[in-house]
PDB file of C-alpha atoms and ligand atoms in Angstrom:
ATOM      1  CA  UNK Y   1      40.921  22.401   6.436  1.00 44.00           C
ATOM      2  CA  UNK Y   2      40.044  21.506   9.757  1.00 46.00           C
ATOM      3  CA  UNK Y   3      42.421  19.074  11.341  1.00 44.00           C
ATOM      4  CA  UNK Y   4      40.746  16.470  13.387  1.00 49.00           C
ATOM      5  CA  UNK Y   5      44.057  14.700  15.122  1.00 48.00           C
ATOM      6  CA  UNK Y   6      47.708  14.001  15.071  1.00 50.00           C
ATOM      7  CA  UNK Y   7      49.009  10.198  15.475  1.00 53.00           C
ATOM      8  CA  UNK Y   8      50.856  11.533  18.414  1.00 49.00           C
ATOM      9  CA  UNK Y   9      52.153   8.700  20.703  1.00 51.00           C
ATOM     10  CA  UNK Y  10      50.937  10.214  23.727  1.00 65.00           C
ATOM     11  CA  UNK Y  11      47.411  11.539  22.878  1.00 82.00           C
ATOM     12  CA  UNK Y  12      44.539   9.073  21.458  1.00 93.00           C
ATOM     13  CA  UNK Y  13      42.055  10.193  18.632  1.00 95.00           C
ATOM     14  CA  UNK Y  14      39.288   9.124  21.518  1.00 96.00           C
ATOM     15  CA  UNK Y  15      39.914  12.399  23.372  1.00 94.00           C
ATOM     16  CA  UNK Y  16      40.369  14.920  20.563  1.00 94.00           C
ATOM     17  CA  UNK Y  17      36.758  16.248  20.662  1.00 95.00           C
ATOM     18  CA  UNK Y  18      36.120  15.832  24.677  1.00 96.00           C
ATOM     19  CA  UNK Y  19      36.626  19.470  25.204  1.00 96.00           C
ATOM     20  CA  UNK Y  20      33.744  22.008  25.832  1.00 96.00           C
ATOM     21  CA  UNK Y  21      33.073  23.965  22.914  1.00 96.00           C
ATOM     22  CA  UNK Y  22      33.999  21.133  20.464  1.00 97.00           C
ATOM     23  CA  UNK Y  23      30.547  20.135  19.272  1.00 97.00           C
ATOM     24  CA  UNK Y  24      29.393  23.920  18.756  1.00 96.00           C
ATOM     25  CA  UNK Y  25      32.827  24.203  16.890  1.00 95.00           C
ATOM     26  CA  UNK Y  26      32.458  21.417  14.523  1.00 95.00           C
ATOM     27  CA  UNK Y  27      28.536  22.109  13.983  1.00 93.00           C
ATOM     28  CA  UNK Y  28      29.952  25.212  12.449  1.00 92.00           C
ATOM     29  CA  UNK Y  29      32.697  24.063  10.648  1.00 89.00           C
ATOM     30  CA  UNK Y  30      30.184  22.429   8.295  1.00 86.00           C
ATOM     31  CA  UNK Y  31      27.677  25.778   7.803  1.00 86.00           C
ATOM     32  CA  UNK Y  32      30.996  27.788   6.717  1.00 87.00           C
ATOM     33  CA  UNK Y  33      33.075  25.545   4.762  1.00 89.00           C
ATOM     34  CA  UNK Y  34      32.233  25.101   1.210  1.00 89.00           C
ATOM     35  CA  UNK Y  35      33.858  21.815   0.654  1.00 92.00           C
ATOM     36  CA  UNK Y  36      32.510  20.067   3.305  1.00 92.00           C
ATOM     37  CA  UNK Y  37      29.121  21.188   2.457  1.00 92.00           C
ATOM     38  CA  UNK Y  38      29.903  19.807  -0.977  1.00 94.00           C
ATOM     39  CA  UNK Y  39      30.951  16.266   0.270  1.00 96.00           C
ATOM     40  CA  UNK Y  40      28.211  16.357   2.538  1.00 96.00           C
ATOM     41  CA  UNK Y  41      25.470  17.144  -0.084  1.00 95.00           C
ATOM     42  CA  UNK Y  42      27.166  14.126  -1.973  1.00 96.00           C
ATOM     43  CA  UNK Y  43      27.477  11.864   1.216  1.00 97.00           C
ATOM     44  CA  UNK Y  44      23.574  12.132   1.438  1.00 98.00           C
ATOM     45  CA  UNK Y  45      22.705  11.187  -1.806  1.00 97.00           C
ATOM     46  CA  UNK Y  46      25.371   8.440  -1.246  1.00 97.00           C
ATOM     47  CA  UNK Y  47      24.047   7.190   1.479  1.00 98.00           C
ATOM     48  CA  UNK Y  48      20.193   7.347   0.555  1.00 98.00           C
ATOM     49  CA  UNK Y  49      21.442   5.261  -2.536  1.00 98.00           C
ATOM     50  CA  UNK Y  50      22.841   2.154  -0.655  1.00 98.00           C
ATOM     51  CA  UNK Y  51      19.877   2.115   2.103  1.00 98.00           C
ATOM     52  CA  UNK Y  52      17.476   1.857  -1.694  1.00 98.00           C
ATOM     53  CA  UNK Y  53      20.160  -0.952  -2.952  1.00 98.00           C
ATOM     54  CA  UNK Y  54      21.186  -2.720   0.176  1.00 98.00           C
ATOM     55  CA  UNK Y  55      17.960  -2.572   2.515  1.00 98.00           C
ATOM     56  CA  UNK Y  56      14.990  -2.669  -0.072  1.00 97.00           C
ATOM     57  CA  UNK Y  57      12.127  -3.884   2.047  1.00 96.00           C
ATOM     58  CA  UNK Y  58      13.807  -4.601   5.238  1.00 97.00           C
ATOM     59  CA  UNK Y  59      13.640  -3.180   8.667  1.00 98.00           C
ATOM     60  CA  UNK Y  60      16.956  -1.093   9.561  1.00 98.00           C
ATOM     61  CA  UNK Y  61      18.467  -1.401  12.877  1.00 98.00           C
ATOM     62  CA  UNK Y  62      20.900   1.496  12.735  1.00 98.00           C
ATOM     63  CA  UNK Y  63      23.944   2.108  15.023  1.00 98.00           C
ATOM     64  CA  UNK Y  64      25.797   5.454  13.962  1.00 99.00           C
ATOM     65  CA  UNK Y  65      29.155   4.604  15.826  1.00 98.00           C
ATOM     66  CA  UNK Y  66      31.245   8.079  16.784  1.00 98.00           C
ATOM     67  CA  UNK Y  67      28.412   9.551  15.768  1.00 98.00           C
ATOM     68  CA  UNK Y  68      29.310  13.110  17.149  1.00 98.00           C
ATOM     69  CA  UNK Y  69      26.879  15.769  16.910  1.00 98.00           C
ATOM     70  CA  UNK Y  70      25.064  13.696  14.845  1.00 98.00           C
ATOM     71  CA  UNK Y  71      25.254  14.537  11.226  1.00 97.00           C
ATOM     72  CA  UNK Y  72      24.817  10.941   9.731  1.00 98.00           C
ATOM     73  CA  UNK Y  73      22.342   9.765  12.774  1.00 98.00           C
ATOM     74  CA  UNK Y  74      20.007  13.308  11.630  1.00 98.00           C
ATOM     75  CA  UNK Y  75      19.860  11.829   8.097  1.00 98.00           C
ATOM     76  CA  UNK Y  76      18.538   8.206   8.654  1.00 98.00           C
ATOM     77  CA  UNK Y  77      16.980   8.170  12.195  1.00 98.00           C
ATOM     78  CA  UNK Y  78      13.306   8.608  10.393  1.00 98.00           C
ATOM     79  CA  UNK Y  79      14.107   6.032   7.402  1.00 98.00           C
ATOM     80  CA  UNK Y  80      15.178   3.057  10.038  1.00 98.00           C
ATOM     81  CA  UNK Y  81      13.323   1.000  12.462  1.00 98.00           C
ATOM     82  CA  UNK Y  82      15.770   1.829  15.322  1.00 98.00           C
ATOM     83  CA  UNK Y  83      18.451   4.133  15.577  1.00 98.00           C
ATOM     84  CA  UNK Y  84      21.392   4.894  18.039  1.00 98.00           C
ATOM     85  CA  UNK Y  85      24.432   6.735  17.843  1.00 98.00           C
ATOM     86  CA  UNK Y  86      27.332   6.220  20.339  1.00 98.00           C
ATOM     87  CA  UNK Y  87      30.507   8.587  20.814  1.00 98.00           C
ATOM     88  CA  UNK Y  88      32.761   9.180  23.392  1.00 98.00           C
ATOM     89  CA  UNK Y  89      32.520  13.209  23.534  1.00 98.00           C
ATOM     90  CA  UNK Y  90      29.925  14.766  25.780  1.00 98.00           C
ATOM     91  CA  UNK Y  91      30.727  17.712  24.291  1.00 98.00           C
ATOM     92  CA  UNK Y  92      29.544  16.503  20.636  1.00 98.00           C
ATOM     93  CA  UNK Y  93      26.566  14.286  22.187  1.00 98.00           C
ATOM     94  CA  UNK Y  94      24.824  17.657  23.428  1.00 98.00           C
ATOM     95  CA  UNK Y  95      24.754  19.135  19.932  1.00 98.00           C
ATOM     96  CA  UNK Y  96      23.029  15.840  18.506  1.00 98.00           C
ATOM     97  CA  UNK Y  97      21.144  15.511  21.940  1.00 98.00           C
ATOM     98  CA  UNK Y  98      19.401  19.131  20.668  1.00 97.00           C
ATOM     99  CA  UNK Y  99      19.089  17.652  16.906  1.00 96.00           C
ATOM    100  CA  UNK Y 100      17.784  14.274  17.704  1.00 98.00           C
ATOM    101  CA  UNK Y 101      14.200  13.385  17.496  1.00 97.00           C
ATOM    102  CA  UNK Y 102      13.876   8.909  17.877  1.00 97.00           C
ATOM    103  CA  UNK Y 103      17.315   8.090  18.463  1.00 98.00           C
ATOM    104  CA  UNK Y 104      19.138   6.440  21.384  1.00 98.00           C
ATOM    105  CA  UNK Y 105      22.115   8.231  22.313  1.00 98.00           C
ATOM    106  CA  UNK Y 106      25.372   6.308  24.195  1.00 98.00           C
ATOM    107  CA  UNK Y 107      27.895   8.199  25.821  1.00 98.00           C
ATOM    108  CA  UNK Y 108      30.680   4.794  25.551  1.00 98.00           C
ATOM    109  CA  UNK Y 109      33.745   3.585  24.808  1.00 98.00           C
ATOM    110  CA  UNK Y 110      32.799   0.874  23.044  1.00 98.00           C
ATOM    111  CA  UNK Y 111      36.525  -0.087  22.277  1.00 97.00           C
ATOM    112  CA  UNK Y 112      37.433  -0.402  25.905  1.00 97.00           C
ATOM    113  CA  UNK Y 113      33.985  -1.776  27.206  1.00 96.00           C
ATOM    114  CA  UNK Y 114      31.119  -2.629  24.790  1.00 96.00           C
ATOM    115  CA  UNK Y 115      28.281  -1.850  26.652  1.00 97.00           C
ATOM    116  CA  UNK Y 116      26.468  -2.299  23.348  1.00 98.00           C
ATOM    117  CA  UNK Y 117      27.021  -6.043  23.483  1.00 97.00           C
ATOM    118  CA  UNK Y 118      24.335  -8.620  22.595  1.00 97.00           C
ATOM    119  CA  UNK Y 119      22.828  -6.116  20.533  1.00 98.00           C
ATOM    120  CA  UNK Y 120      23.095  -6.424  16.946  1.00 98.00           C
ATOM    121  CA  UNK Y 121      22.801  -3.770  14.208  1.00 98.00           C
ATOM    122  CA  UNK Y 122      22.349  -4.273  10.676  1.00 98.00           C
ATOM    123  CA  UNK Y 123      23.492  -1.381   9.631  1.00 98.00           C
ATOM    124  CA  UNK Y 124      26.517   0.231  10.868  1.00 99.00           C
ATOM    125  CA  UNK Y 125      28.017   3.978  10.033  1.00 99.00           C
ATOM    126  CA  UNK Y 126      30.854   5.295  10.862  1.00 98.00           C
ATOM    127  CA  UNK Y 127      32.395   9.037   8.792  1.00 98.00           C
ATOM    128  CA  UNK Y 128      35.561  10.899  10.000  1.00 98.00           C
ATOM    129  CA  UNK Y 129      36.557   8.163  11.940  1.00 98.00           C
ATOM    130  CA  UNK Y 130      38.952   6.204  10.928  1.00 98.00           C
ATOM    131  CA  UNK Y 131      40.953   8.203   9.044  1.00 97.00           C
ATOM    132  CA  UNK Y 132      42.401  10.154  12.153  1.00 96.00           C
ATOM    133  CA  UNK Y 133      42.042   7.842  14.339  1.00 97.00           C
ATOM    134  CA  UNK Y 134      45.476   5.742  15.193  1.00 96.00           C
ATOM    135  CA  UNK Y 135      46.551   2.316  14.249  1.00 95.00           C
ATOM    136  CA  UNK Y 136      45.401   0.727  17.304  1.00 96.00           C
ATOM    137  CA  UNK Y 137      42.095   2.461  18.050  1.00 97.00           C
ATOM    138  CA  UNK Y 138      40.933   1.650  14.330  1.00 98.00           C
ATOM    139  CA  UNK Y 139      41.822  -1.796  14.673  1.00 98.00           C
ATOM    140  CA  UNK Y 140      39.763  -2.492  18.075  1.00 98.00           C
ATOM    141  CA  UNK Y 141      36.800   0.049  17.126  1.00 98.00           C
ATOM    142  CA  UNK Y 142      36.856  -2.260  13.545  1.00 98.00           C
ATOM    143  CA  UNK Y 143      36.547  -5.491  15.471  1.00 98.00           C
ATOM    144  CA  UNK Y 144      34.169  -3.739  18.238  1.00 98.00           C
ATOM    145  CA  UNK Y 145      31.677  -3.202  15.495  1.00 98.00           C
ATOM    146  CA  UNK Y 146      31.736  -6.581  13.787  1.00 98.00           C
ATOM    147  CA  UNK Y 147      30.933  -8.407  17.078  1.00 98.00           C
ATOM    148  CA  UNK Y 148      27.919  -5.709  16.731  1.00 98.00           C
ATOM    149  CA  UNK Y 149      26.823  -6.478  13.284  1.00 98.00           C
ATOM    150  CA  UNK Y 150      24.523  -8.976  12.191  1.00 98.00           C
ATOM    151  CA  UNK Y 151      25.673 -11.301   9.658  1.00 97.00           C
ATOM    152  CA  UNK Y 152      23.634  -9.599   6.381  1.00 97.00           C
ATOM    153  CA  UNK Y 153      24.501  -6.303   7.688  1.00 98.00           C
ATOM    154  CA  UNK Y 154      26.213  -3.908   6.575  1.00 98.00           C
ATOM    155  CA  UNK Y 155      28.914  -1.709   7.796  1.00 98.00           C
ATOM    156  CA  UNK Y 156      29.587   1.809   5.803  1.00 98.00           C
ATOM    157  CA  UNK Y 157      33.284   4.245   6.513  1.00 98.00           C
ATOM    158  CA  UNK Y 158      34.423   6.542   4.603  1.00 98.00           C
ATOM    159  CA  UNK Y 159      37.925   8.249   4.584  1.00 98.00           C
ATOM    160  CA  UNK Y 160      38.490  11.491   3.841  1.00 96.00           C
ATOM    161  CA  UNK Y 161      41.725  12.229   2.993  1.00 96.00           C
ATOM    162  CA  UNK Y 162      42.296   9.083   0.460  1.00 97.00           C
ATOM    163  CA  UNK Y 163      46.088   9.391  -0.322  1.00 96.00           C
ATOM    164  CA  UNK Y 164      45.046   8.528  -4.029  1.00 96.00           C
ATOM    165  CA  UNK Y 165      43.717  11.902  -4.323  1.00 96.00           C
ATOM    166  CA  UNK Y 166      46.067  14.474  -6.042  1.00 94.00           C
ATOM    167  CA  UNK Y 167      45.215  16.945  -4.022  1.00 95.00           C
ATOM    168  CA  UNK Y 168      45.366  14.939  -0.883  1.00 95.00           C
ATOM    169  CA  UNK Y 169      48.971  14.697  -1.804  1.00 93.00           C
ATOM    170  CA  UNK Y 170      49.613  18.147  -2.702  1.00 93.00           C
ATOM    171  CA  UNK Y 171      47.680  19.196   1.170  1.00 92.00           C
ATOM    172  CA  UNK Y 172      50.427  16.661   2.455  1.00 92.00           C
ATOM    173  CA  UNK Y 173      53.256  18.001   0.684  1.00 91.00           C
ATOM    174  CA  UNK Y 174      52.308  21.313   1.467  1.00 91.00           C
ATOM    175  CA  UNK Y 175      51.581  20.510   5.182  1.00 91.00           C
ATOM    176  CA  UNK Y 176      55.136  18.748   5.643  1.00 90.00           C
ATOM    177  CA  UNK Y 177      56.961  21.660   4.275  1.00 92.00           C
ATOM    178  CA  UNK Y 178      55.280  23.821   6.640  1.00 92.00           C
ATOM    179  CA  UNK Y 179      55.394  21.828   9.502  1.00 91.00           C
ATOM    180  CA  UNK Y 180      58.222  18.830   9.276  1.00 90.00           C
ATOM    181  CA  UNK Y 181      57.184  17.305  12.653  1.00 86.00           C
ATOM    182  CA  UNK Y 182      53.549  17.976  12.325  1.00 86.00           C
ATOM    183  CA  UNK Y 183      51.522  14.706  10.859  1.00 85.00           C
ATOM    184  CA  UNK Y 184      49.070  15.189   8.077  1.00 91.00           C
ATOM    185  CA  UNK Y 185      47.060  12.140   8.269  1.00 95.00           C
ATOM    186  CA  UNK Y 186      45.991  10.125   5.089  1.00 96.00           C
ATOM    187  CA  UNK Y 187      44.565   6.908   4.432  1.00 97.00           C
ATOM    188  CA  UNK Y 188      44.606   4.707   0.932  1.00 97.00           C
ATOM    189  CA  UNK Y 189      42.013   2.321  -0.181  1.00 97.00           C
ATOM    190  CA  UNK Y 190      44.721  -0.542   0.462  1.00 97.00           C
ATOM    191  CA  UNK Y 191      44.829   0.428   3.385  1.00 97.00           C
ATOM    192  CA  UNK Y 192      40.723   0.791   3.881  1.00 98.00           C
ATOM    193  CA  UNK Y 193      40.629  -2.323   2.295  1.00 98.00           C
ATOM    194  CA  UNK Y 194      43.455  -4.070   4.725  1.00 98.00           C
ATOM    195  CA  UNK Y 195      41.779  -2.708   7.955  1.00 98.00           C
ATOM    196  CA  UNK Y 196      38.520  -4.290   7.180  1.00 98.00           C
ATOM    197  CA  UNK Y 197      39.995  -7.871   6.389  1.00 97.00           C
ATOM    198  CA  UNK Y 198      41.827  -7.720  10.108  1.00 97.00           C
ATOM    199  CA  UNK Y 199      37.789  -7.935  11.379  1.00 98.00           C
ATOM    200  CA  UNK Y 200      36.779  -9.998   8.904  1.00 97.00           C
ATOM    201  CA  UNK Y 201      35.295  -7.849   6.625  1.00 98.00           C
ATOM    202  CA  UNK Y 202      35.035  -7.192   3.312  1.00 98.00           C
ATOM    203  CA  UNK Y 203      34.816  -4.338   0.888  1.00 97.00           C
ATOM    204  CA  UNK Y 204      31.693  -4.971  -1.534  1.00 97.00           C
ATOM    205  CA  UNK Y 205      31.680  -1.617  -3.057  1.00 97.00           C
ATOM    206  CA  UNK Y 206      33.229   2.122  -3.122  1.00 97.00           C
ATOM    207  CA  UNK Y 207      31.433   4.972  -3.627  1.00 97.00           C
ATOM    208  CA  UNK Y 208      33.972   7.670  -4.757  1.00 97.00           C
ATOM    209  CA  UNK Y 209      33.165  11.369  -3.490  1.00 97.00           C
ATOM    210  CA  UNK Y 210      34.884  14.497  -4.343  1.00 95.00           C
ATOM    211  CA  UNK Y 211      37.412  15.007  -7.231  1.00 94.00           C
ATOM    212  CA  UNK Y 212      38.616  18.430  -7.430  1.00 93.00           C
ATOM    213  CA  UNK Y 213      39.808  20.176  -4.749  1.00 93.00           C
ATOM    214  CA  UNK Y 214      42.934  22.526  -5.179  1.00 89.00           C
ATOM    215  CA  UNK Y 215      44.466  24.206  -2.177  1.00 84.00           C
ATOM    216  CA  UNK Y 216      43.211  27.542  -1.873  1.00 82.00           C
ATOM    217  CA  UNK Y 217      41.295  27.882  -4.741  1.00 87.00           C
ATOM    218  CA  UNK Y 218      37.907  28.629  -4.551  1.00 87.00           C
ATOM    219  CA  UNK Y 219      35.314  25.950  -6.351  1.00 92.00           C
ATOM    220  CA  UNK Y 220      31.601  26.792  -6.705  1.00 92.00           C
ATOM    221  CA  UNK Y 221      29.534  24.391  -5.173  1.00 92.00           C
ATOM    222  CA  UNK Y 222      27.884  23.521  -9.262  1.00 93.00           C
ATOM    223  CA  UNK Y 223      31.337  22.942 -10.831  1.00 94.00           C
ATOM    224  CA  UNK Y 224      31.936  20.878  -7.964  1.00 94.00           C
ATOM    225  CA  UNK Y 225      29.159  18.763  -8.300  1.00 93.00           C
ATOM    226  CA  UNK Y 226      29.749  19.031 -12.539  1.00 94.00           C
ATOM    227  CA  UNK Y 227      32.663  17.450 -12.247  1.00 95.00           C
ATOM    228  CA  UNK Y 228      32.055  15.000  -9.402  1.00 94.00           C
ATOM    229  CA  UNK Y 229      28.894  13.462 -12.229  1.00 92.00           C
ATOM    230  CA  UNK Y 230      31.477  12.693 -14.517  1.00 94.00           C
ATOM    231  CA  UNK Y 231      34.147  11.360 -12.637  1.00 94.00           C
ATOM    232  CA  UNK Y 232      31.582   9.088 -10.701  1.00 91.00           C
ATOM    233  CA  UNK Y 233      30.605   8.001 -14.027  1.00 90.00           C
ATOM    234  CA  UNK Y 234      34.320   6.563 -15.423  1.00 92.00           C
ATOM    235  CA  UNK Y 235      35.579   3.816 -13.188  1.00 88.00           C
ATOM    236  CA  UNK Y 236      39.302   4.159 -13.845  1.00 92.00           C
ATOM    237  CA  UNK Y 237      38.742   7.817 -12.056  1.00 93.00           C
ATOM    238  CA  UNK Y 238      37.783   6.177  -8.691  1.00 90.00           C
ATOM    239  CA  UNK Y 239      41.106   5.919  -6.910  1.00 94.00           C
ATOM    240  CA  UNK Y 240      41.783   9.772  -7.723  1.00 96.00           C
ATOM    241  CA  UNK Y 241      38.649  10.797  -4.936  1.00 97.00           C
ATOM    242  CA  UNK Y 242      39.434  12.332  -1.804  1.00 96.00           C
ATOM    243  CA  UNK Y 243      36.830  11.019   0.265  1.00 97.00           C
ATOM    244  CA  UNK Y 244      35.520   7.660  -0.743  1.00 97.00           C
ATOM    245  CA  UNK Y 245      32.740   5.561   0.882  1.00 98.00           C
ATOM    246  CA  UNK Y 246      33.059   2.048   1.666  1.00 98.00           C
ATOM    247  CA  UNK Y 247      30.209  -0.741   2.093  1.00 98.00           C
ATOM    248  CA  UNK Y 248      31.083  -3.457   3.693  1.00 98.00           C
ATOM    249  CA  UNK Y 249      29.903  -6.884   4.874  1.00 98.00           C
ATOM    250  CA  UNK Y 250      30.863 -10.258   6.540  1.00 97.00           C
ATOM    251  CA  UNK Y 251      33.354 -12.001   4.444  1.00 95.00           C
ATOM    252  CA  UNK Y 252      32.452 -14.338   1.983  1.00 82.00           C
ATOM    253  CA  UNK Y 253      34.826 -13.646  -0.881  1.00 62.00           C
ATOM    254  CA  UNK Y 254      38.247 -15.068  -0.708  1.00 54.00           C
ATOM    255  CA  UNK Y 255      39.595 -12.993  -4.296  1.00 53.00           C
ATOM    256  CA  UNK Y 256      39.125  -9.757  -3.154  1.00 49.00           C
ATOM    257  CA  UNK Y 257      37.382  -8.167  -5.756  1.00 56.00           C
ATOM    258  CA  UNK Y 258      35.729  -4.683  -5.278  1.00 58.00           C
ATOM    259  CA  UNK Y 259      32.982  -3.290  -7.086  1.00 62.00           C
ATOM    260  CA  UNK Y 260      33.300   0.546  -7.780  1.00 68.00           C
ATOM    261  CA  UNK Y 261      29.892   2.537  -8.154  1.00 68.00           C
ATOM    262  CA  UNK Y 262      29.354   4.284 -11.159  1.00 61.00           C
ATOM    263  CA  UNK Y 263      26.164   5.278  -9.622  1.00 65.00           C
TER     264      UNK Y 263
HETATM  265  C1  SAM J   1      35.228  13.993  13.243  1.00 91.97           C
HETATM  266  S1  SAM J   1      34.050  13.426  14.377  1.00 91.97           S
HETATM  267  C2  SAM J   1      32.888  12.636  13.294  1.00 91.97           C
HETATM  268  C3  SAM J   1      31.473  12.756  13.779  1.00 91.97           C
HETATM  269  C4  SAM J   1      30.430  12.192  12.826  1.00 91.97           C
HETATM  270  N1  SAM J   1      30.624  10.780  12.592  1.00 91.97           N
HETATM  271  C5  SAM J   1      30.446  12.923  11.508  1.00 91.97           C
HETATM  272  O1  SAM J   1      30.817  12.337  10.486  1.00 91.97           O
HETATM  273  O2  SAM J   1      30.099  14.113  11.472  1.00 91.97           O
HETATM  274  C6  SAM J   1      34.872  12.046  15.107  1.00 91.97           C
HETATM  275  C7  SAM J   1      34.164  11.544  16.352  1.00 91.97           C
HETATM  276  O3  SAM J   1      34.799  10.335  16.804  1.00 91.97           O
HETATM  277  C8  SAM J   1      34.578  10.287  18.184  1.00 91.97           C
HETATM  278  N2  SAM J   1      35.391   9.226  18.788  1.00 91.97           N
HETATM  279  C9  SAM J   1      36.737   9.168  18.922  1.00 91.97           C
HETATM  280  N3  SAM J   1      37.087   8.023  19.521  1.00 91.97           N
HETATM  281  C10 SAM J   1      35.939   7.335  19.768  1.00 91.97           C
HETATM  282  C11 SAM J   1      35.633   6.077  20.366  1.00 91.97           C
HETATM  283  N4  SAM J   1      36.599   5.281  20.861  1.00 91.97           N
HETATM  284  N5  SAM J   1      34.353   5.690  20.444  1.00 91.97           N
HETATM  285  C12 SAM J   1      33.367   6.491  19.969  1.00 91.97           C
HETATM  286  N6  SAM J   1      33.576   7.694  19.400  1.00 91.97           N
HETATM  287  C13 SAM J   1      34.863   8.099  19.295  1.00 91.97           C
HETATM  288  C14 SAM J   1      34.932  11.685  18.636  1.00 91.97           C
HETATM  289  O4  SAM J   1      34.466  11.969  19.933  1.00 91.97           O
HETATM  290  C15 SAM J   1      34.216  12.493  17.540  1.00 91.97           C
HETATM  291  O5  SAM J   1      32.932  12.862  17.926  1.00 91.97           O
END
């Protein structure tokens, strides 16, 4: 498993893929690995099904925020009206530079200086972020992107290590055992749902992605996608996933309830 970052007091998440070589790397992590070719294949689907449920006849202004070489950005810059992507890593902005057909591409920190500002978006992405990055970078890149959203849009993360996940826990387990300074980071959905409230946010639904996944063992791509059908299908299931997607708007409802897809 490719670790992204460390919460390490002296190192932010915002430099972790600056280095030459990163993008190149990361563009093949996802050709080689089998389980992030799975999530992906799911994250697509995912995706395509809340642009048909969300954005039904409207135009899509997209921003695709740490957008990195471009993997989300690739999959909707043709299905919205406008489309940028901003990151912070030259070295991941050249692969998506080379991928990138209509969309505008930012080299900014938008949580230091929002050079994005007035614009608004109404549709904001944002996978593999927030996860690894730390407490105070999430929080500012959170509220960074709701001064950039309009007030029907909608703002989609996903986390990839959910700690509900048993084999999340195992991975962590396994990783502090190892390695009992190293940090294996993981993220719950009270914690998804608590970091979107501090922007005032709100969690309208959660798309769960990826159920089986034991350490070491190798899964075929079908069984993987067997079992994820079913398990999508029986709500009480949805906390188990390992890399759940979040929608997201402005927040209207005081209670807190969450819908869960059963897709
Ligand atoms: C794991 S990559 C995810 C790339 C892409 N979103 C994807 O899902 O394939 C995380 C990205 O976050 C970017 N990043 C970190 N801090 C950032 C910040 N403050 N603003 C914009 N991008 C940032 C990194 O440069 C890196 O490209």
């Amino acid at each position: 498993m490719l670790c992204e970052s460390k919460f390490v007091t002296d190192i932010s998440y915002r430099d972790s893929h600056k280095y030459a070589g990163k993008g190149a790397e990361y563009e093949q992590y996802y050709q080689t690995q089998g389980w992030e070719r799975f999530l992906w294949s799911r994250e697509q689907e995912i995706i395509l099904k809340i642009l048909d449920k969300y954005f039904a006849g409207r135009d899509i202004h997209l921003l695709d925020f740490a957008c990195g070489t471009g993997r989300i950005t690739s999959l909707l810059e043709n299905l919205v009206k406008t489309s940028t992507g901003v990151d912070v890593s030259g070295s991941m902005l050249a692969v998506a530079r080379g991928k990138l057909e209509r969309s505008e591409i930012i080299e900014a920190d938008i949580t230091a200086e929002n050079v994005l500002k007035p614009r608004k978006f109404n549709l904001i992405t944002a996978f593999r972020f927030f996860l690894n990055a730390e407490p105070h970078l999430r929080l500012t890149a959170i509220r960074a992107l709701t001064e950039l959203l309009t007030d029907d849009g909608y703002f989609i993360f996903n986390n990839h290590h959910n700690l509900g996940s048993p084999w999340i826990k195992l991975l962590e387990y396994f990783h502090q055992k190892r390695n009992p300074d190293g940090i294996f980071n993981v993220m719950s959905m009270n914690e998804m749902k608590n970091l979107v409230e501090m922007a005032g946010l709100e969690i309208v639904e959660i798309y769960p992605i990826g159920f089986f996944h034991p350490p070491k063992v190798p899964v075929s791509y079908r069984l993987n996608r067997a079992i994820d059908n079913v398990a999508c299908r029986l709500k009480f299931l949805s906390g188990f996933s390992e890399s759940p997607v979040a929608v997201c708007r402005r927040s209207k409802n005081q209670n807190g309830d969450v819908s869960v897809s059963r897709e």
